[in-house]
Amino acid sequence: MEPNTDPTSKATAGQVQKISVKELVAVIVSKWRWILLSLMVCMGLAVLYLAWKPFSYSREAQVEIKEDGDSGSSSALAMFSDLGIGTATNNLYNEMAYFESPDLMGQVVERLGLQTNYIMRKGLRATVLYGSSLPVTVSFETLSPTIGGQFKMEIEDNGDIWLKNFKVKKDKVDFDQKKPIHFGESVMTPLGRIKIEKTPFFGKDKEEDEDMSYSIGVARSSRIGAIKQWLAKLSVNELRKEASVVGLTVNDGSPSRADDVLNTLIEVYNEDWVRSKNEVALASSDFIDERLASLSKELSDVDSDISDYKSDNQIPDLVATATISLNEEQQARSAILELSNQLQLAKYLKEYIEKNASPTKTLPSNLGVQNSVLDAQITTHNTIVHNRNSLANSSSDENPLVQSLDSQIADSRNSIIASLENQIKVLSSEIASINKEKMSFQKNLASNPEQARYLLSVERQQKVKESLYLYLLQKKEENQLNQAFTPYNTRIVARPHGDPEPSSPKKGSVLAMAFILGLFIPVGTIYFREITNTKVRDKNDLKGLSIPFLGEIPKVNSKKYADKDHMVVVGVGNRNIVNEAYRVVRTNLNFMLDAEEKCPVVMLTSFNPGSGKSFITVNLAMALAIRGKKVLVIDGDMRRNSSSNFIGNPDTGLAQCLIGKVDVDKAIVRGKLNENLDILPGGKTPPNPTELLENGRLMPMIDRLREEYDVIFIDCPPIQMIADGRIFSTVCTNTIFVLRAGLFERGLLFELENVYRSKEYRNMCLLLNDTTTGATGYGGYGGYGHYGGKNYYAQND
């Protein structure tokens, strides 16, 4: 017998033991069939998923967003820097947001016809048809772009086409097609009038001996739905913090369609950029054309005035004669001329801005007003207008951000007008100052005729207007060059490219995940059950007890012993694991029994019903009987008669002996299981078993039987439920307390310890039943199965 009395152990009897790695591995290995089944199911589902999941290909393009200082367009157009060419700054994140705008994607959808999708099943997988893989196209001639739907077309080998399974806005619609339609024929359907036509690739995917039949699903999305669908497939990312390079990624079932979407997206973006940047040049062109027309008329009027005056007054050319007199005021006149140009330009620009108050129009820049603050204000104003127009195009004028930008534009315009007014005042003041200085020089002309002074004044106006006219002509040419040389805002770093293999589903990842899941489900379940298990599992859970440990009995294969002829599992010459366990218990019991006792009386009891007392009682008695011991088993549980079932449960037994109706020698069933093993059945269940045990006949009967047998086993009821066990303890020399692994709560171990310490039951020891671990040294017991429920424990307790 192995004692369980470690003097250094002070743990409480109810202490919860943690499961060790070795024990967990043993339990997992014992459930290998469930793990294998889980792996097979998960891997099978993964294979089906891989065969069903549509392929998705990832395509990526990289573009550089050009900014100030780029060596490309900026250096090439440096000669036009005074015109504002290439001077606008770019915000990388704004351009990234514009790539994701619905307006931009809407243009891509329209150009590529992405509202219509074609699907054909190949095996379990739905495959996208596009480009060279698309045999036919469907034209929706009357369907509104706001309505979506789908249908399926069956194309037979002879060219007949049948349409079915129509859905309009996800609702099924009946369509009774009386006769087949043909290619190029316009037909009315629930989705409006449609026409089906062949593409140049019709039949190219078929072998020579294959028929030309197709089964194709056609899905037509609304314009908004298609835009949302493709925006969801598009990803725009900043590739590096130190570089203005943007990565555009599209995931789609067709790699060629993804390439077309990326190429078209970049193309549309560049076109919109050029259109936006040319708005300033167009505004400047309109302004210059307007002023040139006005100046041309004014110059013509001045020329006519001079000619008429000279003709009427017969005045010769006074310029040569007045040159000497005017040398002293030449410098002043040149200054006045330059300032007058700037003054006129400032007035023209102020008039233009006041006349064009729309927040969507940009202002002309770099027209010669020599004021750096004013030039910066106009450049900032035009930048805000560009941002406002881009935002309004991708949303609406009611957008709060657009309205905020409108307010900024109005404030900026007012600031520019105020600056122009201030500039006009400054220029006027400077001209007045120079005129005062010029008055001293004009006194020298007092002797000149009045006509000369008049002609000089008129000719001065003529030169001012002529100079301004030539300046504007130059600006007009420069502005036209600006429009002609407006560069794209992007430079393609990497054209659309990607792995030819599908990015989804990833075969290796799916199979690996299925394998991991196939292991995790059963192993995780086992681990969870073990860590949440509050029952006694094995001998390690009993280490905190001071009760002597008799041994443990492993699980028994219930299928092997399913019939009543094999209910006794202990036999002569049987060397299986169960018999070896009973031999160990038998050996330990021999050490436990007092050698001076003529016939030890051993009672077997438990806390719980279903612990397997009856099964253990009979088989332990058989283990002693085959060693030549004369053994008697008394079925002390007269309410259930579990031990009596081993011999057919006769009506005459212990109850009748205690009543006094039958002599105990006649009630004993002798040698039915083994010549050395007799059984005293419980008999017919009496109405008052406890009172019957207390009538005084039990002790004399046991004393009499001890004269005949070497060992007597009494199969008692559970001690917590009824008092029969306490009564039997008065006639017993030893007590075996049976615990069933997986049934007895570890929290009740402290009560069991209290029972032992009370010494109410003599020579008490523990027997652990139904274990699955190799605590006895015989290895794992997992292959022997349960014998609970339909097993012997439930039948024989």
PDB file of N, CA, C and O in Angstrom, residues 586-640:
ATOM      1  N   ARG A 586      -4.784  -5.143  -4.561  1.00  0.00           N
ATOM      2  CA  ARG A 586      -4.849  -6.319  -3.694  1.00  0.00           C
ATOM      3  C   ARG A 586      -3.607  -6.418  -2.809  1.00  0.00           C
ATOM      4  O   ARG A 586      -3.698  -6.695  -1.600  1.00  0.00           O
ATOM      5  N   THR A 587      -2.450  -6.133  -3.405  1.00  0.00           N
ATOM      6  CA  THR A 587      -1.202  -6.176  -2.643  1.00  0.00           C
ATOM      7  C   THR A 587      -1.200  -5.107  -1.553  1.00  0.00           C
ATOM      8  O   THR A 587      -0.831  -5.375  -0.395  1.00  0.00           O
ATOM      9  N   ASN A 588      -1.603  -3.892  -1.927  1.00  0.00           N
ATOM     10  CA  ASN A 588      -1.657  -2.814  -0.929  1.00  0.00           C
ATOM     11  C   ASN A 588      -2.651  -3.138   0.174  1.00  0.00           C
ATOM     12  O   ASN A 588      -2.432  -2.805   1.347  1.00  0.00           O
ATOM     13  N   LEU A 589      -3.771  -3.770  -0.199  1.00  0.00           N
ATOM     14  CA  LEU A 589      -4.783  -4.121   0.807  1.00  0.00           C
ATOM     15  C   LEU A 589      -4.246  -5.168   1.786  1.00  0.00           C
ATOM     16  O   LEU A 589      -4.523  -5.119   2.991  1.00  0.00           O
ATOM     17  N   ASN A 590      -3.439  -6.107   1.294  1.00  0.00           N
ATOM     18  CA  ASN A 590      -2.851  -7.129   2.180  1.00  0.00           C
ATOM     19  C   ASN A 590      -1.942  -6.490   3.229  1.00  0.00           C
ATOM     20  O   ASN A 590      -1.896  -6.928   4.390  1.00  0.00           O
ATOM     21  N   PHE A 591      -1.219  -5.431   2.812  1.00  0.00           N
ATOM     22  CA  PHE A 591      -0.382  -4.723   3.786  1.00  0.00           C
ATOM     23  C   PHE A 591      -1.226  -3.930   4.769  1.00  0.00           C
ATOM     24  O   PHE A 591      -0.832  -3.710   5.919  1.00  0.00           O
ATOM     25  N   MET A 592      -2.391  -3.515   4.334  1.00  0.00           N
ATOM     26  CA  MET A 592      -3.238  -2.679   5.177  1.00  0.00           C
ATOM     27  C   MET A 592      -3.980  -3.516   6.228  1.00  0.00           C
ATOM     28  O   MET A 592      -4.182  -3.065   7.364  1.00  0.00           O
ATOM     29  N   LEU A 593      -4.377  -4.713   5.836  1.00  0.00           N
ATOM     30  CA  LEU A 593      -5.147  -5.553   6.757  1.00  0.00           C
ATOM     31  C   LEU A 593      -4.269  -6.038   7.908  1.00  0.00           C
ATOM     32  O   LEU A 593      -3.088  -6.356   7.717  1.00  0.00           O
ATOM     33  N   ASP A 594      -4.869  -6.109   9.073  1.00  0.00           N
ATOM     34  CA  ASP A 594      -4.159  -6.583  10.266  1.00  0.00           C
ATOM     35  C   ASP A 594      -3.994  -8.084  10.175  1.00  0.00           C
ATOM     36  O   ASP A 594      -4.968  -8.840  10.062  1.00  0.00           O
ATOM     37  N   ALA A 595      -2.729  -8.511  10.199  1.00  0.00           N
ATOM     38  CA  ALA A 595      -2.446  -9.947  10.044  1.00  0.00           C
ATOM     39  C   ALA A 595      -2.999 -10.761  11.218  1.00  0.00           C
ATOM     40  O   ALA A 595      -3.248 -11.961  11.087  1.00  0.00           O
ATOM     41  N   GLU A 596      -3.227 -10.116  12.362  1.00  0.00           N
ATOM     42  CA  GLU A 596      -3.728 -10.856  13.541  1.00  0.00           C
ATOM     43  C   GLU A 596      -5.237 -11.015  13.495  1.00  0.00           C
ATOM     44  O   GLU A 596      -5.799 -11.792  14.281  1.00  0.00           O
ATOM     45  N   GLU A 597      -5.900 -10.260  12.640  1.00  0.00           N
ATOM     46  CA  GLU A 597      -7.353 -10.412  12.504  1.00  0.00           C
ATOM     47  C   GLU A 597      -7.646 -11.731  11.810  1.00  0.00           C
ATOM     48  O   GLU A 597      -7.097 -12.037  10.753  1.00  0.00           O
ATOM     49  N   LYS A 598      -8.552 -12.505  12.422  1.00  0.00           N
ATOM     50  CA  LYS A 598      -8.882 -13.794  11.821  1.00  0.00           C
ATOM     51  C   LYS A 598      -9.565 -13.627  10.484  1.00  0.00           C
ATOM     52  O   LYS A 598      -9.257 -14.327   9.516  1.00  0.00           O
ATOM     53  N   CYS A 599     -10.504 -12.692  10.402  1.00  0.00           N
ATOM     54  CA  CYS A 599     -11.220 -12.418   9.149  1.00  0.00           C
ATOM     55  C   CYS A 599     -11.536 -10.931   9.102  1.00  0.00           C
ATOM     56  O   CYS A 599     -12.503 -10.485   9.735  1.00  0.00           O
ATOM     57  N   PRO A 600     -10.731 -10.163   8.406  1.00  0.00           N
ATOM     58  CA  PRO A 600     -11.012  -8.717   8.297  1.00  0.00           C
ATOM     59  C   PRO A 600     -12.351  -8.481   7.588  1.00  0.00           C
ATOM     60  O   PRO A 600     -12.713  -9.193   6.648  1.00  0.00           O
ATOM     61  N   VAL A 601     -13.067  -7.486   8.079  1.00  0.00           N
ATOM     62  CA  VAL A 601     -14.327  -7.065   7.442  1.00  0.00           C
ATOM     63  C   VAL A 601     -14.086  -5.661   6.848  1.00  0.00           C
ATOM     64  O   VAL A 601     -13.825  -4.710   7.592  1.00  0.00           O
ATOM     65  N   VAL A 602     -14.141  -5.581   5.530  1.00  0.00           N
ATOM     66  CA  VAL A 602     -13.807  -4.338   4.814  1.00  0.00           C
ATOM     67  C   VAL A 602     -15.073  -3.773   4.181  1.00  0.00           C
ATOM     68  O   VAL A 602     -15.740  -4.476   3.398  1.00  0.00           O
ATOM     69  N   MET A 603     -15.420  -2.552   4.557  1.00  0.00           N
ATOM     70  CA  MET A 603     -16.558  -1.891   3.928  1.00  0.00           C
ATOM     71  C   MET A 603     -16.065  -0.925   2.840  1.00  0.00           C
ATOM     72  O   MET A 603     -15.025  -0.277   2.985  1.00  0.00           O
ATOM     73  N   LEU A 604     -16.813  -0.849   1.728  1.00  0.00           N
ATOM     74  CA  LEU A 604     -16.507   0.097   0.648  1.00  0.00           C
ATOM     75  C   LEU A 604     -17.656   1.097   0.548  1.00  0.00           C
ATOM     76  O   LEU A 604     -18.832   0.700   0.450  1.00  0.00           O
ATOM     77  N   THR A 605     -17.305   2.384   0.637  1.00  0.00           N
ATOM     78  CA  THR A 605     -18.334   3.416   0.579  1.00  0.00           C
ATOM     79  C   THR A 605     -17.786   4.614  -0.207  1.00  0.00           C
ATOM     80  O   THR A 605     -16.656   4.597  -0.705  1.00  0.00           O
ATOM     81  N   SER A 606     -18.604   5.665  -0.316  1.00  0.00           N
ATOM     82  CA  SER A 606     -18.202   6.872  -1.070  1.00  0.00           C
ATOM     83  C   SER A 606     -19.093   8.031  -0.642  1.00  0.00           C
ATOM     84  O   SER A 606     -20.007   7.870   0.164  1.00  0.00           O
ATOM     85  N   PHE A 607     -18.792   9.201  -1.202  1.00  0.00           N
ATOM     86  CA  PHE A 607     -19.665  10.358  -1.010  1.00  0.00           C
ATOM     87  C   PHE A 607     -20.803  10.364  -2.034  1.00  0.00           C
ATOM     88  O   PHE A 607     -21.924  10.736  -1.727  1.00  0.00           O
ATOM     89  N   ASN A 608     -20.460   9.956  -3.252  1.00  0.00           N
ATOM     90  CA  ASN A 608     -21.407  10.105  -4.368  1.00  0.00           C
ATOM     91  C   ASN A 608     -21.900   8.755  -4.854  1.00  0.00           C
ATOM     92  O   ASN A 608     -21.147   7.774  -4.866  1.00  0.00           O
ATOM     93  N   PRO A 609     -23.135   8.711  -5.288  1.00  0.00           N
ATOM     94  CA  PRO A 609     -23.565   7.521  -6.034  1.00  0.00           C
ATOM     95  C   PRO A 609     -22.893   7.531  -7.399  1.00  0.00           C
ATOM     96  O   PRO A 609     -22.526   8.584  -7.922  1.00  0.00           O
ATOM     97  N   GLY A 610     -22.714   6.368  -8.003  1.00  0.00           N
ATOM     98  CA  GLY A 610     -22.058   6.292  -9.300  1.00  0.00           C
ATOM     99  C   GLY A 610     -20.558   6.272  -9.204  1.00  0.00           C
ATOM    100  O   GLY A 610     -19.871   6.466 -10.208  1.00  0.00           O
ATOM    101  N   SER A 611     -19.986   6.057  -8.004  1.00  0.00           N
ATOM    102  CA  SER A 611     -18.530   6.049  -7.863  1.00  0.00           C
ATOM    103  C   SER A 611     -17.914   4.708  -8.250  1.00  0.00           C
ATOM    104  O   SER A 611     -16.697   4.602  -8.363  1.00  0.00           O
ATOM    105  N   GLY A 612     -18.729   3.676  -8.430  1.00  0.00           N
ATOM    106  CA  GLY A 612     -18.211   2.372  -8.846  1.00  0.00           C
ATOM    107  C   GLY A 612     -17.882   1.452  -7.692  1.00  0.00           C
ATOM    108  O   GLY A 612     -17.032   0.580  -7.843  1.00  0.00           O
ATOM    109  N   LYS A 613     -18.552   1.609  -6.535  1.00  0.00           N
ATOM    110  CA  LYS A 613     -18.243   0.768  -5.366  1.00  0.00           C
ATOM    111  C   LYS A 613     -18.559  -0.707  -5.644  1.00  0.00           C
ATOM    112  O   LYS A 613     -17.760  -1.588  -5.298  1.00  0.00           O
ATOM    113  N   SER A 614     -19.707  -0.957  -6.228  1.00  0.00           N
ATOM    114  CA  SER A 614     -20.113  -2.345  -6.455  1.00  0.00           C
ATOM    115  C   SER A 614     -19.180  -3.036  -7.427  1.00  0.00           C
ATOM    116  O   SER A 614     -18.772  -4.190  -7.229  1.00  0.00           O
ATOM    117  N   PHE A 615     -18.828  -2.347  -8.503  1.00  0.00           N
ATOM    118  CA  PHE A 615     -17.915  -2.922  -9.488  1.00  0.00           C
ATOM    119  C   PHE A 615     -16.570  -3.242  -8.841  1.00  0.00           C
ATOM    120  O   PHE A 615     -16.000  -4.324  -9.051  1.00  0.00           O
ATOM    121  N   ILE A 616     -16.056  -2.312  -8.049  1.00  0.00           N
ATOM    122  CA  ILE A 616     -14.752  -2.509  -7.407  1.00  0.00           C
ATOM    123  C   ILE A 616     -14.849  -3.600  -6.340  1.00  0.00           C
ATOM    124  O   ILE A 616     -13.936  -4.421  -6.190  1.00  0.00           O
ATOM    125  N   THR A 617     -15.973  -3.618  -5.598  1.00  0.00           N
ATOM    126  CA  THR A 617     -16.127  -4.627  -4.525  1.00  0.00           C
ATOM    127  C   THR A 617     -16.046  -6.034  -5.086  1.00  0.00           C
ATOM    128  O   THR A 617     -15.277  -6.882  -4.595  1.00  0.00           O
ATOM    129  N   VAL A 618     -16.811  -6.319  -6.128  1.00  0.00           N
ATOM    130  CA  VAL A 618     -16.851  -7.671  -6.685  1.00  0.00           C
ATOM    131  C   VAL A 618     -15.521  -8.025  -7.333  1.00  0.00           C
ATOM    132  O   VAL A 618     -15.001  -9.134  -7.150  1.00  0.00           O
ATOM    133  N   ASN A 619     -14.933  -7.097  -8.101  1.00  0.00           N
ATOM    134  CA  ASN A 619     -13.681  -7.422  -8.788  1.00  0.00           C
ATOM    135  C   ASN A 619     -12.505  -7.502  -7.824  1.00  0.00           C
ATOM    136  O   ASN A 619     -11.596  -8.321  -8.020  1.00  0.00           O
ATOM    137  N   LEU A 620     -12.503  -6.688  -6.749  1.00  0.00           N
ATOM    138  CA  LEU A 620     -11.442  -6.804  -5.750  1.00  0.00           C
ATOM    139  C   LEU A 620     -11.576  -8.125  -4.993  1.00  0.00           C
ATOM    140  O   LEU A 620     -10.574  -8.785  -4.681  1.00  0.00           O
ATOM    141  N   ALA A 621     -12.817  -8.502  -4.707  1.00  0.00           N
ATOM    142  CA  ALA A 621     -13.045  -9.809  -4.060  1.00  0.00           C
ATOM    143  C   ALA A 621     -12.591 -10.939  -4.971  1.00  0.00           C
ATOM    144  O   ALA A 621     -11.989 -11.931  -4.513  1.00  0.00           O
ATOM    145  N   MET A 622     -12.829 -10.792  -6.313  1.00  0.00           N
ATOM    146  CA  MET A 622     -12.383 -11.807  -7.258  1.00  0.00           C
ATOM    147  C   MET A 622     -10.862 -11.877  -7.283  1.00  0.00           C
ATOM    148  O   MET A 622     -10.276 -12.973  -7.379  1.00  0.00           O
ATOM    149  N   ALA A 623     -10.202 -10.703  -7.179  1.00  0.00           N
ATOM    150  CA  ALA A 623      -8.738 -10.700  -7.181  1.00  0.00           C
ATOM    151  C   ALA A 623      -8.175 -11.469  -5.990  1.00  0.00           C
ATOM    152  O   ALA A 623      -7.129 -12.122  -6.091  1.00  0.00           O
ATOM    153  N   LEU A 624      -8.849 -11.395  -4.820  1.00  0.00           N
ATOM    154  CA  LEU A 624      -8.405 -12.176  -3.654  1.00  0.00           C
ATOM    155  C   LEU A 624      -8.796 -13.643  -3.787  1.00  0.00           C
ATOM    156  O   LEU A 624      -8.054 -14.537  -3.330  1.00  0.00           O
ATOM    157  N   ALA A 625      -9.956 -13.875  -4.405  1.00  0.00           N
ATOM    158  CA  ALA A 625     -10.444 -15.255  -4.512  1.00  0.00           C
ATOM    159  C   ALA A 625      -9.555 -16.096  -5.400  1.00  0.00           C
ATOM    160  O   ALA A 625      -9.305 -17.278  -5.115  1.00  0.00           O
ATOM    161  N   ILE A 626      -9.035 -15.511  -6.503  1.00  0.00           N
ATOM    162  CA  ILE A 626      -8.200 -16.301  -7.405  1.00  0.00           C
ATOM    163  C   ILE A 626      -6.818 -16.568  -6.788  1.00  0.00           C
ATOM    164  O   ILE A 626      -6.058 -17.365  -7.327  1.00  0.00           O
ATOM    165  N   ARG A 627      -6.520 -15.911  -5.658  1.00  0.00           N
ATOM    166  CA  ARG A 627      -5.288 -16.200  -4.918  1.00  0.00           C
ATOM    167  C   ARG A 627      -5.515 -17.214  -3.803  1.00  0.00           C
ATOM    168  O   ARG A 627      -4.637 -17.445  -2.972  1.00  0.00           O
ATOM    169  N   GLY A 628      -6.727 -17.812  -3.751  1.00  0.00           N
ATOM    170  CA  GLY A 628      -7.012 -18.873  -2.795  1.00  0.00           C
ATOM    171  C   GLY A 628      -7.674 -18.406  -1.528  1.00  0.00           C
ATOM    172  O   GLY A 628      -7.932 -19.219  -0.620  1.00  0.00           O
ATOM    173  N   LYS A 629      -7.963 -17.100  -1.412  1.00  0.00           N
ATOM    174  CA  LYS A 629      -8.649 -16.593  -0.246  1.00  0.00           C
ATOM    175  C   LYS A 629     -10.137 -16.922  -0.341  1.00  0.00           C
ATOM    176  O   LYS A 629     -10.739 -16.837  -1.391  1.00  0.00           O
ATOM    177  N   LYS A 630     -10.725 -17.274   0.821  1.00  0.00           N
ATOM    178  CA  LYS A 630     -12.166 -17.499   0.889  1.00  0.00           C
ATOM    179  C   LYS A 630     -12.807 -16.139   1.179  1.00  0.00           C
ATOM    180  O   LYS A 630     -12.630 -15.565   2.255  1.00  0.00           O
ATOM    181  N   VAL A 631     -13.570 -15.645   0.195  1.00  0.00           N
ATOM    182  CA  VAL A 631     -14.048 -14.262   0.265  1.00  0.00           C
ATOM    183  C   VAL A 631     -15.568 -14.253   0.196  1.00  0.00           C
ATOM    184  O   VAL A 631     -16.194 -15.028  -0.555  1.00  0.00           O
ATOM    185  N   LEU A 632     -16.173 -13.354   0.998  1.00  0.00           N
ATOM    186  CA  LEU A 632     -17.618 -13.148   0.979  1.00  0.00           C
ATOM    187  C   LEU A 632     -17.885 -11.674   0.671  1.00  0.00           C
ATOM    188  O   LEU A 632     -17.265 -10.780   1.265  1.00  0.00           O
ATOM    189  N   VAL A 633     -18.802 -11.411  -0.274  1.00  0.00           N
ATOM    190  CA  VAL A 633     -19.244 -10.049  -0.598  1.00  0.00           C
ATOM    191  C   VAL A 633     -20.679  -9.905  -0.096  1.00  0.00           C
ATOM    192  O   VAL A 633     -21.550 -10.710  -0.455  1.00  0.00           O
ATOM    193  N   ILE A 634     -20.902  -8.910   0.776  1.00  0.00           N
ATOM    194  CA  ILE A 634     -22.243  -8.641   1.292  1.00  0.00           C
ATOM    195  C   ILE A 634     -22.764  -7.373   0.607  1.00  0.00           C
ATOM    196  O   ILE A 634     -22.104  -6.315   0.655  1.00  0.00           O
ATOM    197  N   ASP A 635     -23.898  -7.479  -0.054  1.00  0.00           N
ATOM    198  CA  ASP A 635     -24.534  -6.313  -0.687  1.00  0.00           C
ATOM    199  C   ASP A 635     -25.278  -5.549   0.400  1.00  0.00           C
ATOM    200  O   ASP A 635     -26.427  -5.858   0.733  1.00  0.00           O
ATOM    201  N   GLY A 636     -24.584  -4.534   0.975  1.00  0.00           N
ATOM    202  CA  GLY A 636     -25.175  -3.773   2.065  1.00  0.00           C
ATOM    203  C   GLY A 636     -26.095  -2.651   1.594  1.00  0.00           C
ATOM    204  O   GLY A 636     -26.748  -2.001   2.440  1.00  0.00           O
ATOM    205  N   ASP A 637     -26.173  -2.403   0.304  1.00  0.00           N
ATOM    206  CA  ASP A 637     -27.045  -1.348  -0.221  1.00  0.00           C
ATOM    207  C   ASP A 637     -28.365  -2.015  -0.620  1.00  0.00           C
ATOM    208  O   ASP A 637     -28.596  -2.369  -1.787  1.00  0.00           O
ATOM    209  N   MET A 638     -29.226  -2.200   0.382  1.00  0.00           N
ATOM    210  CA  MET A 638     -30.475  -2.938   0.137  1.00  0.00           C
ATOM    211  C   MET A 638     -31.473  -2.122  -0.688  1.00  0.00           C
ATOM    212  O   MET A 638     -32.493  -2.644  -1.117  1.00  0.00           O
ATOM    213  N   ARG A 639     -31.179  -0.853  -0.907  1.00  0.00           N
ATOM    214  CA  ARG A 639     -32.097  -0.034  -1.718  1.00  0.00           C
ATOM    215  C   ARG A 639     -31.854  -0.238  -3.210  1.00  0.00           C
ATOM    216  O   ARG A 639     -32.773  -0.163  -4.007  1.00  0.00           O
ATOM    217  N   ARG A 640     -30.588  -0.509  -3.596  1.00  0.00           N
ATOM    218  CA  ARG A 640     -30.274  -0.615  -5.021  1.00  0.00           C
ATOM    219  C   ARG A 640     -29.828  -2.024  -5.413  1.00  0.00           C
ATOM    220  O   ARG A 640     -29.961  -2.410  -6.580  1.00  0.00           O
TER     221      ARG A 640
END
